[in-house]
Structures are given as structure tokens and as C-alpha cells.
Amino acid sequence: MTEALTVSAIQYTALDGGIMPNVDEHVRLIEDAESHGARLVVFPELSLTGYNLPLLADDDAWLRPDDPRLDDLHEICRRTGITAVAGAAYREADGTPRLAGLAVHPDGTTDFGFKTHLHGPEESLFAAGERAMLLEVDGWRVALAMCADASVPAHSTEAALAGADVYAVSALYTQAEEHRLALHLGARAMDNRVFGLLANLGGATPQGQSCGLSGFWGPDGLPMKSAAGTGTEVVTAVLLRSAIRKFR
């Protein structure tokens, strides 16, 4: 267990053209995060396609178990020693459709967390998950959440009771939701005495223009560091276990 964990939240403007161009850009951004010493990199919700749900009518927009299109993502994680969390539409082996966060580990394994609190058209496209998935990176436990999950206090509380040190949210918050973003991330961190992390989709989306603000919140609920704009940006912070101990 390490005293410090360096993490990069990637604010990401998804590219047109499907999964492969976005995998290539994820690889480039993971290399950028490595230069800042990151051990964990978190991308936004649906980062491998963008949040454009009509595109999911195309079967190629969905990932499947052992999908070869992720080979370069596996390779960059193996080479750098980084665990990377990307967002995608995913079909399980039995065909169950999920709005997923896939955690690619340096040892070649992949874990999957599923959005628990679906809303709007998501409800007809995906099956909901049951709880936040916990990752372990250098002895730190990181709970994965997706967008609306962060609006439900019980979601983060359950993760904290299971031992989470970090509540990592992959999301799309638009300019109309900037106030909600600050409340959600600050409250989830403060209520549970954990670090909060947001990786927000950037740029213009069918839901509206991103408000940016990807970054980090301390266990006191106060913002630590955030993106300067609304486009693609790597935001890196060093999380200290002593800060968690101070408030627990």
C-alpha cells in the first residue's frame, strides 16, 4: 500500500469514426499521463464512442469480451504499468448490454463496472449494474461510477463502506449542469471522506456543450484541481493517504 497515488483524469472530446480512432487517441493520452507519473488514468463515460446513443444502432459500436480492437490499449497499459479506465457500450458473453467502464490492467486482465442509475433513453438500451465496482491500484481502492450514479448518495456510500478511498466518476456534464457537477462531486467526497475524481466528456455533444471541469476533490469536499477549458485535457493530481486519515 502506497502513501501517495498519482492519478490522471482525462477530459476527452470523442472522435468521429468509431472505436478504433478513439482507441488510438486513448493510447496517446495515456502516454501523456505517464509523463506526469500517473498510475491510474480515468476517461469519461462512453469515451470510446462519444455520448451519441443513436450510433449504438450500429453493432460495431459495441465492445465484446476479448475484443481485438482493444489490443493497443492493453499494450500501452502493459508497457507503462498504468491501469486505464475507458467508457464503452459493452455486450457481455450472454448478450447483456451494459453501459460500462472497462479497467485495463498492466497484467493483461480487464475488469468491468456497469452504470447503476440509467436514465432517459439509456433505460431501453442497457441493463443496469448493481453497485460500484472497486479497483485496487497500489493498495488504493477506487470505486467506479458513471454520470447519474454520482447523483445518488447511496451509490458512493456503499462504495465507501466497502473500503473505497477514491470515488471516480466518468460522466457527461453539460454547461446547464455545472452547478449539479460541483454539488455532486463535492458532496460525495465530503460525505464519505474519500477523494472525488471526475473525467468529463469534452466538446460539443448531442446532449449539449460540455462544461469541462474534470478534476479532483479532497476528502473535505473542496476542489483540488480542474481542467482549464472544455476540450481534451489531462488533469493529474497526487492523492495522499494522510489527507484521508485526517478526516476519518
Coordinates of N, CA and C in Angstrom, one line a residue:
M1 N 0.8 -1.2 0.0 CA 0.0 0.0 0.0 C 0.9 1.2 0.0
T2 N 0.7 2.1 -1.0 CA 1.5 3.3 -1.1 C 0.8 4.5 -0.3
E3 N 1.6 5.4 0.1 CA 1.1 6.6 0.8 C 0.5 7.6 -0.2
A4 N 1.1 7.6 -1.5 CA 0.6 8.5 -2.5 C 0.2 7.7 -3.7
L5 N -0.8 8.3 -4.4 CA -1.2 7.7 -5.7 C -1.4 8.8 -6.7
T6 N -0.7 8.7 -7.8 CA -0.8 9.7 -8.9 C -1.8 9.3 -9.9
V7 N -2.8 10.1 -10.1 CA -3.9 9.8 -11.0 C -4.2 10.9 -12.0
S8 N -4.5 10.5 -13.2 CA -4.9 11.4 -14.3 C -6.3 11.3 -14.6
A9 N -7.1 12.4 -14.6 CA -8.5 12.4 -15.1 C -8.4 13.0 -16.5
I10 N -8.9 12.3 -17.5 CA -8.8 12.7 -18.8 C -10.1 13.3 -19.3
Q11 N -10.1 14.6 -19.5 CA -11.3 15.2 -20.1 C -11.1 15.0 -21.6
Y12 N -12.1 14.4 -22.2 CA -11.8 13.9 -23.6 C -13.0 14.2 -24.5
T13 N -12.6 14.8 -25.7 CA -13.6 15.0 -26.7 C -13.5 13.8 -27.7
A14 N -14.5 13.0 -27.7 CA -14.5 11.8 -28.5 C -14.5 12.1 -30.0
L15 N -13.7 11.3 -30.8 CA -13.6 11.5 -32.2 C -14.7 10.7 -33.0
D16 N -15.0 11.3 -34.1 CA -15.9 10.5 -35.0 C -15.2 9.4 -35.7
G17 N -15.9 8.4 -36.2 CA -15.3 7.3 -36.9 C -15.2 6.0 -36.2
G18 N -15.9 5.9 -35.0 CA -16.0 4.6 -34.3 C -14.9 4.4 -33.3
I19 N -14.8 3.1 -32.8 CA -13.9 2.8 -31.7 C -12.4 2.9 -32.0
M20 N -12.0 2.5 -33.2 CA -10.6 2.5 -33.4 C -9.9 3.9 -33.3
P21 N -10.4 4.9 -34.0 CA -9.7 6.2 -33.8 C -9.7 6.7 -32.4
N22 N -10.7 6.3 -31.6 CA -10.7 6.7 -30.2 C -9.7 5.9 -29.4
V23 N -9.5 4.6 -29.7 CA -8.5 3.8 -29.0 C -7.1 4.4 -29.3
D24 N -6.9 4.8 -30.5 CA -5.6 5.4 -30.8 C -5.3 6.7 -30.0
E25 N -6.4 7.5 -29.9 CA -6.2 8.7 -29.1 C -6.1 8.4 -27.6
H26 N -6.8 7.4 -27.1 CA -6.6 7.0 -25.7 C -5.2 6.6 -25.5
V27 N -4.6 5.9 -26.4 CA -3.2 5.5 -26.2 C -2.3 6.7 -26.1
R28 N -2.5 7.7 -27.0 CA -1.7 8.9 -26.9 C -1.8 9.6 -25.6
L29 N -3.0 9.7 -25.1 CA -3.3 10.4 -23.8 C -2.7 9.6 -22.6
I30 N -2.8 8.3 -22.7 CA -2.1 7.5 -21.6 C -0.6 7.8 -21.6
E31 N 0.0 7.9 -22.8 CA 1.4 8.2 -22.8 C 1.7 9.6 -22.2
D32 N 0.8 10.5 -22.5 CA 0.9 11.8 -21.8 C 0.8 11.7 -20.3
A33 N -0.2 11.0 -19.8 CA -0.4 10.8 -18.4 C 0.9 10.1 -17.8
E34 N 1.5 9.2 -18.5 CA 2.7 8.5 -18.0 C 3.8 9.5 -17.7
S35 N 3.9 10.5 -18.6 CA 4.9 11.6 -18.4 C 4.7 12.4 -17.1
H36 N 3.5 12.3 -16.6 CA 3.2 13.0 -15.3 C 3.2 12.1 -14.1
G37 N 3.6 10.8 -14.4 CA 3.8 9.9 -13.3 C 2.5 9.1 -12.9
A38 N 1.5 9.2 -13.7 CA 0.2 8.5 -13.4 C 0.3 7.0 -13.3
R39 N -0.4 6.5 -12.3 CA -0.5 5.1 -12.1 C -1.9 4.6 -12.5
L40 N -2.8 5.5 -12.5 CA -4.2 5.3 -12.9 C -4.7 6.4 -13.7
V41 N -5.4 6.1 -14.8 CA -5.9 7.0 -15.8 C -7.4 6.7 -16.0
V42 N -8.2 7.8 -15.8 CA -9.7 7.6 -16.0 C -10.2 8.5 -17.1
F43 N -10.9 7.8 -18.0 CA -11.6 8.5 -19.1 C -13.1 8.7 -18.9
P44 N -13.8 9.5 -19.7 CA -15.2 9.8 -19.4 C -16.1 8.6 -19.8
E45 N -17.4 8.8 -19.5 CA -18.4 7.9 -19.9 C -18.5 7.8 -21.5
L46 N -18.6 6.6 -22.0 CA -18.6 6.3 -23.4 C -17.5 7.0 -24.2
S47 N -16.3 7.0 -23.6 CA -15.2 7.7 -24.2 C -14.8 7.1 -25.5
L48 N -15.1 5.8 -25.7 CA -14.6 5.1 -27.0 C -15.6 5.3 -28.1
T49 N -16.7 6.0 -27.9 CA -17.6 6.3 -29.0 C -18.1 7.7 -28.9
G50 N -18.1 8.3 -27.7 CA -18.8 9.6 -27.5 C -20.3 9.3 -27.1
Y51 N -20.9 10.3 -26.4 CA -22.2 10.1 -25.9 C -23.2 10.5 -27.0
N52 N -23.4 9.6 -28.0 CA -24.3 9.8 -29.1 C -25.1 8.4 -29.3
L53 N -26.2 8.3 -28.5 CA -26.8 7.0 -28.4 C -27.3 6.4 -29.7
P54 N -27.8 7.2 -30.6 CA -28.3 6.6 -31.9 C -27.2 5.8 -32.6
L55 N -25.9 6.2 -32.4 CA -24.8 5.5 -33.1 C -24.8 4.0 -32.6
L56 N -25.4 3.7 -31.5 CA -25.3 2.3 -30.9 C -26.2 1.4 -31.7
A57 N -27.0 1.9 -32.6 CA -27.8 1.0 -33.5 C -26.8 0.2 -34.4
D58 N -25.6 0.7 -34.6 CA -24.6 0.0 -35.4 C -23.9 -1.0 -34.4
D59 N -23.9 -2.3 -34.8 CA -23.4 -3.3 -34.0 C -21.9 -3.1 -33.7
D60 N -21.2 -2.4 -34.6 CA -19.8 -2.2 -34.4 C -19.4 -1.2 -33.3
A61 N -20.4 -0.5 -32.9 CA -20.2 0.5 -31.8 C -20.1 -0.2 -30.4
W62 N -20.4 -1.5 -30.4 CA -20.4 -2.2 -29.1 C -19.1 -3.1 -29.0
L63 N -18.5 -3.1 -27.8 CA -17.4 -4.0 -27.5 C -18.0 -5.3 -27.0
R64 N -17.1 -6.3 -27.1 CA -17.5 -7.7 -26.7 C -16.3 -8.2 -25.9
P65 N -16.5 -9.3 -25.2 CA -15.3 -9.9 -24.4 C -14.2 -10.2 -25.4
D66 N -13.0 -9.9 -24.9 CA -11.7 -10.2 -25.7 C -11.8 -9.5 -27.0
D67 N -12.3 -8.3 -27.1 CA -12.4 -7.6 -28.4 C -11.0 -7.2 -28.9
P68 N -10.6 -7.6 -30.1 CA -9.3 -7.3 -30.5 C -9.0 -5.8 -30.8
R69 N -10.1 -5.0 -30.9 CA -9.9 -3.6 -31.1 C -9.2 -2.9 -29.9
L70 N -9.2 -3.6 -28.8 CA -8.6 -3.1 -27.5 C -7.1 -3.5 -27.4
D71 N -6.6 -4.2 -28.4 CA -5.2 -4.7 -28.2 C -4.2 -3.6 -28.0
D72 N -4.3 -2.5 -28.6 CA -3.3 -1.4 -28.4 C -3.5 -0.8 -27.0
L73 N -4.7 -0.8 -26.5 CA -5.0 -0.3 -25.2 C -4.3 -1.2 -24.1
H74 N -4.4 -2.5 -24.4 CA -3.8 -3.4 -23.5 C -2.3 -3.3 -23.5
E75 N -1.7 -3.0 -24.7 CA -0.3 -2.9 -24.9 C 0.3 -1.7 -24.2
I76 N -0.4 -0.6 -24.3 CA 0.1 0.6 -23.7 C 0.0 0.5 -22.1
C77 N -1.0 -0.2 -21.6 CA -1.1 -0.4 -20.2 C 0.0 -1.3 -19.7
R78 N 0.3 -2.4 -20.5 CA 1.4 -3.3 -20.2 C 2.7 -2.6 -20.1
R79 N 2.9 -1.7 -21.2 CA 4.2 -1.1 -21.3 C 4.5 0.0 -20.2
T80 N 3.4 0.7 -19.9 CA 3.6 1.8 -18.9 C 3.3 1.4 -17.5
G81 N 2.7 0.3 -17.2 CA 2.3 -0.1 -15.9 C 1.1 0.6 -15.4
I82 N 0.4 1.3 -16.2 CA -0.8 2.1 -15.9 C -2.1 1.3 -16.0
T83 N -3.0 1.5 -15.0 CA -4.3 0.9 -15.2 C -5.2 2.1 -15.8
A84 N -5.9 1.8 -16.9 CA -6.7 2.8 -17.6 C -8.1 2.4 -17.6
V85 N -9.0 3.3 -17.3 CA -10.5 3.1 -17.3 C -11.0 3.9 -18.5
A86 N -11.7 3.1 -19.4 CA -12.3 3.8 -20.6 C -13.8 3.4 -20.5
G87 N -14.6 4.3 -21.2 CA -16.0 4.1 -21.3 C -16.5 3.6 -22.6
A88 N -17.5 2.6 -22.5 CA -17.9 2.0 -23.8 C -19.3 1.3 -23.6
A89 N -20.0 1.1 -24.7 CA -21.1 0.2 -24.7 C -20.6 -1.2 -24.9
Y90 N -21.0 -2.1 -24.1 CA -20.4 -3.4 -24.0 C -21.5 -4.5 -23.9
R91 N -21.3 -5.6 -24.7 CA -22.2 -6.7 -24.6 C -21.4 -7.9 -23.9
E92 N -22.0 -8.3 -22.8 CA -21.4 -9.5 -22.1 C -21.5 -10.7 -22.9
A93 N -20.9 -11.8 -22.5 CA -20.8 -13.0 -23.3 C -22.2 -13.6 -23.6
D94 N -23.2 -13.3 -22.7 CA -24.5 -13.8 -22.9 C -25.4 -12.8 -23.6
G95 N -24.8 -11.7 -24.1 CA -25.5 -10.7 -24.9 C -26.1 -9.5 -24.0
T96 N -25.9 -9.5 -22.7 CA -26.5 -8.5 -21.9 C -25.8 -7.2 -22.2
P97 N -26.6 -6.1 -22.6 CA -26.0 -4.8 -22.9 C -25.7 -4.0 -21.7
R98 N -24.5 -3.4 -21.6 CA -24.1 -2.6 -20.5 C -23.5 -1.3 -20.9
L99 N -23.8 -0.3 -20.1 CA -23.0 1.0 -20.2 C -21.9 0.8 -19.2
A100 N -20.7 0.6 -19.8 CA -19.6 0.1 -19.0 C -18.4 1.0 -18.8
G101 N -17.7 0.8 -17.7 CA -16.4 1.3 -17.5 C -15.4 0.1 -17.5
L102 N -14.5 0.1 -18.5 CA -13.6 -1.1 -18.5 C -12.2 -0.7 -18.0
A103 N -11.8 -1.4 -17.0 CA -10.5 -1.1 -16.4 C -9.4 -2.1 -17.0
V104 N -8.5 -1.6 -17.8 CA -7.5 -2.4 -18.4 C -6.2 -2.3 -17.5
H105 N -5.8 -3.5 -17.1 CA -4.7 -3.5 -16.1 C -3.4 -3.9 -16.9
P106 N -2.2 -3.5 -16.3 CA -0.9 -3.8 -16.9 C -0.7 -5.3 -17.1
D107 N -1.3 -6.2 -16.3 CA -1.1 -7.6 -16.4 C -1.9 -8.3 -17.5
G108 N -2.7 -7.5 -18.3 CA -3.4 -8.0 -19.4 C -4.9 -8.3 -19.1
T109 N -5.3 -8.2 -17.8 CA -6.7 -8.5 -17.4 C -7.5 -7.2 -17.6
T110 N -8.8 -7.4 -17.7 CA -9.8 -6.3 -17.8 C -10.9 -6.6 -16.8
D111 N -11.2 -5.6 -16.0 CA -12.4 -5.6 -15.2 C -13.5 -4.7 -15.7
F112 N -14.7 -5.0 -15.5 CA -15.8 -4.2 -16.0 C -16.8 -3.7 -14.9
G113 N -17.0 -2.4 -14.9 CA -18.0 -1.9 -14.0 C -19.2 -1.4 -14.8
F114 N -20.4 -1.4 -14.3 CA -21.6 -1.1 -15.1 C -22.4 0.0 -14.5
K115 N -22.9 0.9 -15.3 CA -23.7 2.1 -14.7 C -24.9 1.5 -14.0
T116 N -25.1 2.0 -12.8 CA -26.2 1.5 -12.0 C -27.5 2.3 -12.2
H117 N -27.4 3.6 -12.3 CA -28.5 4.5 -12.4 C -28.7 5.1 -13.8
L118 N -29.4 4.2 -14.7 CA -29.6 4.6 -16.0 C -30.7 5.7 -16.0
H119 N -30.8 6.5 -17.1 CA -31.8 7.5 -17.2 C -32.2 7.7 -18.7
G120 N -33.4 8.2 -18.9 CA -33.8 8.5 -20.3 C -33.7 7.4 -21.2
P121 N -33.2 7.6 -22.5 CA -33.1 6.5 -23.5 C -32.1 5.4 -23.1
E122 N -31.2 5.7 -22.1 CA -30.3 4.6 -21.7 C -31.1 3.4 -21.2
E123 N -32.3 3.6 -20.6 CA -33.0 2.6 -20.0 C -33.5 1.5 -21.0
S124 N -33.7 1.9 -22.2 CA -34.1 1.0 -23.2 C -32.9 0.3 -24.0
L125 N -31.7 0.8 -23.7 CA -30.5 0.3 -24.4 C -29.7 -0.6 -23.6
F126 N -29.7 -0.4 -22.2 CA -28.7 -1.0 -21.4 C -29.4 -1.7 -20.2
A127 N -28.8 -2.7 -19.6 CA -29.2 -3.3 -18.4 C -28.4 -2.7 -17.3
A128 N -29.0 -2.3 -16.2 CA -28.3 -1.6 -15.1 C -27.4 -2.5 -14.3
G129 N -26.3 -2.0 -13.8 CA -25.5 -2.7 -12.9 C -26.1 -2.7 -11.5
E130 N -25.4 -3.3 -10.5 CA -25.9 -3.4 -9.2 C -25.2 -2.5 -8.2
R131 N -23.9 -2.2 -8.4 CA -23.2 -1.4 -7.5 C -21.9 -0.9 -8.1
A132 N -21.2 0.0 -7.5 CA -19.9 0.5 -8.0 C -18.9 -0.7 -7.9
M133 N -18.1 -0.8 -9.0 CA -17.0 -1.7 -9.0 C -15.8 -1.1 -8.3
L134 N -15.1 -1.9 -7.5 CA -13.9 -1.4 -6.8 C -12.7 -2.0 -7.5
L135 N -11.8 -1.1 -7.9 CA -10.4 -1.5 -8.4 C -9.4 -1.3 -7.3
E136 N -8.3 -2.1 -7.4 CA -7.2 -1.8 -6.5 C -6.0 -1.5 -7.3
V137 N -5.4 -0.3 -7.0 CA -4.2 0.2 -7.7 C -3.2 0.6 -6.6
D138 N -2.1 -0.1 -6.5 CA -1.0 0.2 -5.5 C -1.6 0.2 -4.1
G139 N -2.6 -0.6 -3.8 CA -3.2 -0.7 -2.5 C -4.3 0.2 -2.2
W140 N -4.5 1.2 -3.2 CA -5.7 2.1 -3.1 C -6.9 1.4 -3.7
R141 N -8.1 1.6 -3.1 CA -9.3 1.1 -3.6 C -10.1 2.2 -4.3
V142 N -10.4 2.0 -5.5 CA -11.0 3.0 -6.4 C -12.4 2.5 -6.8
A143 N -13.5 3.3 -6.5 CA -14.8 2.9 -6.9 C -15.1 3.6 -8.2
L144 N -15.7 2.9 -9.2 CA -16.0 3.4 -10.5 C -17.5 3.8 -10.5
A145 N -17.8 5.0 -10.9 CA -19.2 5.5 -11.1 C -19.3 6.1 -12.4
M146 N -20.6 6.1 -12.9 CA -20.8 6.7 -14.2 C -22.0 7.7 -14.1
C147 N -21.6 9.0 -14.3 CA -22.6 10.1 -14.5 C -23.7 10.1 -13.4
A148 N -24.9 9.7 -13.8 CA -26.0 9.8 -12.8 C -25.8 9.0 -11.5
D149 N -24.9 8.0 -11.5 CA -24.6 7.3 -10.3 C -24.2 8.3 -9.2
A150 N -23.5 9.4 -9.6 CA -23.0 10.3 -8.6 C -24.0 11.2 -8.0
S151 N -25.2 11.2 -8.6 CA -26.4 12.0 -8.1 C -27.1 11.2 -7.0
V152 N -26.7 10.0 -6.8 CA -27.4 9.1 -5.8 C -26.5 8.9 -4.6
P153 N -26.7 9.5 -3.5 CA -25.7 9.4 -2.4 C -25.5 8.0 -1.9
A154 N -26.5 7.1 -2.0 CA -26.3 5.7 -1.6 C -25.2 5.0 -2.4
H155 N -25.0 5.4 -3.6 CA -24.1 4.7 -4.5 C -22.7 4.9 -4.0
S156 N -22.3 6.1 -3.6 CA -20.9 6.3 -3.1 C -20.8 5.8 -1.7
T157 N -21.9 5.9 -0.9 CA -21.8 5.4 0.5 C -21.6 3.9 0.5
E158 N -22.2 3.2 -0.3 CA -22.0 1.8 -0.4 C -20.5 1.5 -0.7
A159 N -20.0 2.2 -1.7 CA -18.6 2.0 -2.1 C -17.7 2.3 -1.0
A160 N -17.9 3.4 -0.2 CA -17.1 3.8 0.9 C -17.1 2.7 2.0
L161 N -18.3 2.2 2.3 CA -18.4 1.2 3.3 C -17.7 -0.1 2.9
A162 N -17.5 -0.3 1.6 CA -16.7 -1.4 1.0 C -15.2 -1.2 1.0
G163 N -14.8 0.0 1.4 CA -13.4 0.3 1.6 C -12.8 1.3 0.5
A164 N -13.7 2.0 -0.3 CA -13.2 2.9 -1.3 C -12.4 4.0 -0.7
D165 N -11.3 4.4 -1.3 CA -10.5 5.6 -1.0 C -10.8 6.7 -2.0
V166 N -11.2 6.3 -3.2 CA -11.4 7.3 -4.3 C -12.7 6.9 -4.9
Y167 N -13.5 8.0 -5.2 CA -14.8 7.8 -5.9 C -14.6 8.4 -7.3
A168 N -14.4 7.6 -8.3 CA -14.0 8.1 -9.7 C -15.2 8.0 -10.6
V169 N -15.6 9.2 -11.1 CA -16.9 9.4 -11.9 C -16.5 9.7 -13.3
S170 N -16.9 8.8 -14.2 CA -16.8 9.0 -15.7 C -18.2 9.6 -16.1
A171 N -18.2 10.7 -16.8 CA -19.5 11.4 -17.0 C -19.6 12.2 -18.2
L172 N -20.8 12.8 -18.4 CA -21.0 13.9 -19.3 C -21.9 14.9 -18.5
Y173 N -21.3 16.0 -18.1 CA -22.0 17.1 -17.5 C -21.9 18.3 -18.5
T174 N -23.1 18.8 -18.9 CA -23.1 19.9 -19.9 C -23.0 21.2 -19.2
Q175 N -23.0 22.3 -19.9 CA -23.0 23.7 -19.3 C -24.2 23.9 -18.5
A176 N -25.3 23.4 -18.8 CA -26.5 23.6 -18.0 C -26.4 22.8 -16.7
E177 N -25.4 21.9 -16.5 CA -25.3 21.1 -15.3 C -24.1 21.4 -14.5
E178 N -23.5 22.5 -14.7 CA -22.3 22.9 -14.0 C -22.5 22.9 -12.5
H179 N -23.6 23.5 -12.1 CA -23.9 23.6 -10.6 C -24.1 22.2 -10.0
R180 N -24.8 21.3 -10.7 CA -25.0 20.0 -10.2 C -23.7 19.2 -10.1
L181 N -22.8 19.4 -11.1 CA -21.5 18.8 -11.0 C -20.7 19.1 -9.7
A182 N -20.7 20.4 -9.4 CA -19.9 20.8 -8.2 C -20.6 20.2 -6.9
L183 N -21.9 20.2 -6.9 CA -22.6 19.7 -5.7 C -22.4 18.2 -5.6
H184 N -22.5 17.5 -6.7 CA -22.4 16.0 -6.7 C -21.0 15.6 -6.2
L185 N -20.0 16.1 -6.9 CA -18.6 15.6 -6.6 C -18.2 16.1 -5.2
G186 N -18.5 17.3 -4.9 CA -18.0 17.8 -3.5 C -18.7 17.0 -2.4
A187 N -20.1 16.8 -2.6 CA -20.8 16.1 -1.5 C -20.4 14.6 -1.4
R188 N -20.2 14.0 -2.5 CA -19.8 12.5 -2.5 C -18.5 12.4 -1.8
A189 N -17.5 13.3 -2.0 CA -16.2 13.2 -1.4 C -16.3 13.5 0.1
M190 N -17.0 14.6 0.4 CA -17.1 15.0 1.8 C -17.9 14.1 2.7
D191 N -19.0 13.6 2.2 CA -19.9 12.7 3.0 C -19.2 11.4 3.4
N192 N -18.3 11.0 2.5 CA -17.7 9.6 2.7 C -16.2 9.7 3.0
R193 N -15.7 10.9 3.1 CA -14.2 11.1 3.4 C -13.3 10.4 2.5
V194 N -13.6 10.6 1.2 CA -12.8 10.0 0.1 C -12.4 11.1 -0.9
F195 N -11.5 10.8 -1.7 CA -11.2 11.7 -2.8 C -12.2 11.5 -3.9
G196 N -12.6 12.6 -4.5 CA -13.5 12.6 -5.7 C -12.7 12.8 -6.9
L197 N -13.1 12.2 -8.0 CA -12.5 12.4 -9.3 C -13.6 12.4 -10.4
L198 N -13.4 13.4 -11.3 CA -14.4 13.5 -12.4 C -13.6 13.5 -13.7
A199 N -13.9 12.6 -14.6 CA -13.5 12.6 -16.0 C -14.7 12.9 -16.9
N200 N -14.8 14.2 -17.4 CA -16.0 14.6 -18.1 C -15.7 14.6 -19.6
L201 N -16.7 14.2 -20.4 CA -16.6 14.3 -21.8 C -16.4 15.8 -22.2
G202 N -15.6 16.1 -23.1 CA -15.4 17.4 -23.6 C -16.1 17.8 -24.9
G203 N -16.0 19.0 -25.2 CA -16.5 19.5 -26.5 C -18.0 19.5 -26.6
A204 N -18.5 19.6 -27.9 CA -19.9 19.6 -28.1 C -20.5 18.2 -28.3
T205 N -21.6 17.9 -27.7 CA -22.2 16.6 -27.7 C -23.7 16.7 -28.1
P206 N -24.4 15.7 -28.5 CA -25.8 15.8 -28.8 C -26.6 16.2 -27.5
Q207 N -26.1 16.1 -26.3 CA -26.7 16.5 -25.1 C -26.5 18.0 -24.8
G208 N -25.5 18.6 -25.5 CA -25.2 19.9 -25.2 C -23.7 20.1 -25.1
Q209 N -23.2 21.3 -24.9 CA -21.8 21.6 -24.8 C -21.3 21.2 -23.4
S210 N -20.2 20.5 -23.3 CA -19.6 20.2 -22.1 C -19.2 21.4 -21.3
C211 N -19.4 21.3 -19.9 CA -18.9 22.4 -19.0 C -17.5 22.2 -18.6
G212 N -16.8 21.1 -19.0 CA -15.4 20.8 -18.6 C -15.4 20.4 -17.2
L213 N -14.4 21.1 -16.5 CA -14.2 20.9 -15.0 C -13.8 19.5 -14.5
S214 N -13.3 18.7 -15.4 CA -12.7 17.4 -15.0 C -11.6 17.7 -13.9
G215 N -11.5 16.9 -12.9 CA -10.5 17.1 -11.9 C -10.7 16.3 -10.6
F216 N -10.4 17.0 -9.5 CA -10.3 16.2 -8.2 C -10.9 17.1 -7.1
W217 N -11.4 16.4 -6.1 CA -11.9 16.9 -4.9 C -11.3 16.2 -3.7
G218 N -11.0 16.9 -2.6 CA -10.4 16.3 -1.5 C -11.5 15.7 -0.6
P219 N -11.0 14.9 0.4 CA -11.9 14.3 1.4 C -12.7 15.3 2.2
D220 N -12.3 16.6 2.1 CA -13.1 17.7 2.8 C -14.2 18.2 1.9
G221 N -14.3 17.7 0.7 CA -15.3 18.1 -0.3 C -14.9 19.4 -1.1
L222 N -13.7 19.9 -0.9 CA -13.3 21.1 -1.6 C -12.5 20.7 -2.9
P223 N -12.7 21.5 -4.0 CA -12.0 21.2 -5.2 C -10.5 21.3 -5.0
M224 N -9.7 20.4 -5.7 CA -8.3 20.5 -5.6 C -7.7 21.0 -6.9
K225 N -8.2 20.5 -8.0 CA -7.6 20.8 -9.3 C -8.6 20.5 -10.4
S226 N -8.7 21.3 -11.4 CA -9.7 21.1 -12.5 C -9.1 21.5 -13.8
A227 N -9.8 21.0 -14.9 CA -9.4 21.4 -16.3 C -9.6 22.9 -16.5
A228 N -8.8 23.5 -17.3 CA -8.9 24.9 -17.6 C -10.0 25.2 -18.6
G229 N -10.3 24.3 -19.5 CA -11.2 24.6 -20.6 C -12.3 23.5 -20.7
T230 N -12.8 23.3 -21.9 CA -13.8 22.3 -22.2 C -13.4 21.3 -23.2
G231 N -12.2 21.4 -23.7 CA -11.7 20.4 -24.7 C -10.9 19.3 -24.0
T232 N -10.2 18.5 -24.8 CA -9.4 17.4 -24.3 C -8.3 18.0 -23.5
E233 N -8.1 17.4 -22.3 CA -7.1 17.9 -21.4 C -6.8 16.8 -20.3
V234 N -5.5 16.6 -20.0 CA -5.0 15.7 -19.0 C -4.9 16.5 -17.7
V235 N -5.6 16.1 -16.7 CA -5.5 16.7 -15.3 C -5.0 15.7 -14.4
T236 N -3.8 16.0 -13.8 CA -3.1 15.0 -12.9 C -3.0 15.5 -11.5
A237 N -3.2 14.7 -10.5 CA -3.1 15.0 -9.1 C -2.4 13.9 -8.3
V238 N -1.7 14.3 -7.3 CA -1.1 13.3 -6.4 C -2.1 13.2 -5.2
L239 N -2.7 12.0 -4.9 CA -3.6 11.8 -3.8 C -2.8 11.2 -2.6
L240 N -2.9 11.8 -1.4 CA -2.2 11.4 -0.3 C -3.1 10.7 0.7
R241 N -2.7 9.6 1.2 CA -3.5 8.8 2.2 C -3.6 9.6 3.5
S242 N -2.6 10.5 3.8 CA -2.7 11.3 5.0 C -3.9 12.2 5.0
A243 N -4.3 12.7 3.8 CA -5.5 13.5 3.8 C -6.8 12.8 4.1
I244 N -6.8 11.5 3.8 CA -8.0 10.7 4.1 C -8.0 10.4 5.6
R245 N -6.8 10.1 6.2 CA -6.7 9.9 7.6 C -7.1 11.1 8.4
K246 N -6.8 12.2 7.9 CA -7.1 13.5 8.6 C -8.6 13.6 8.9
F247 N -9.4 13.2 7.9 CA -10.9 13.4 8.0 C -11.7 12.2 8.4
R248 N -11.0 11.1 8.7 CA -11.7 9.9 9.1 C -11.6 9.7 10.6

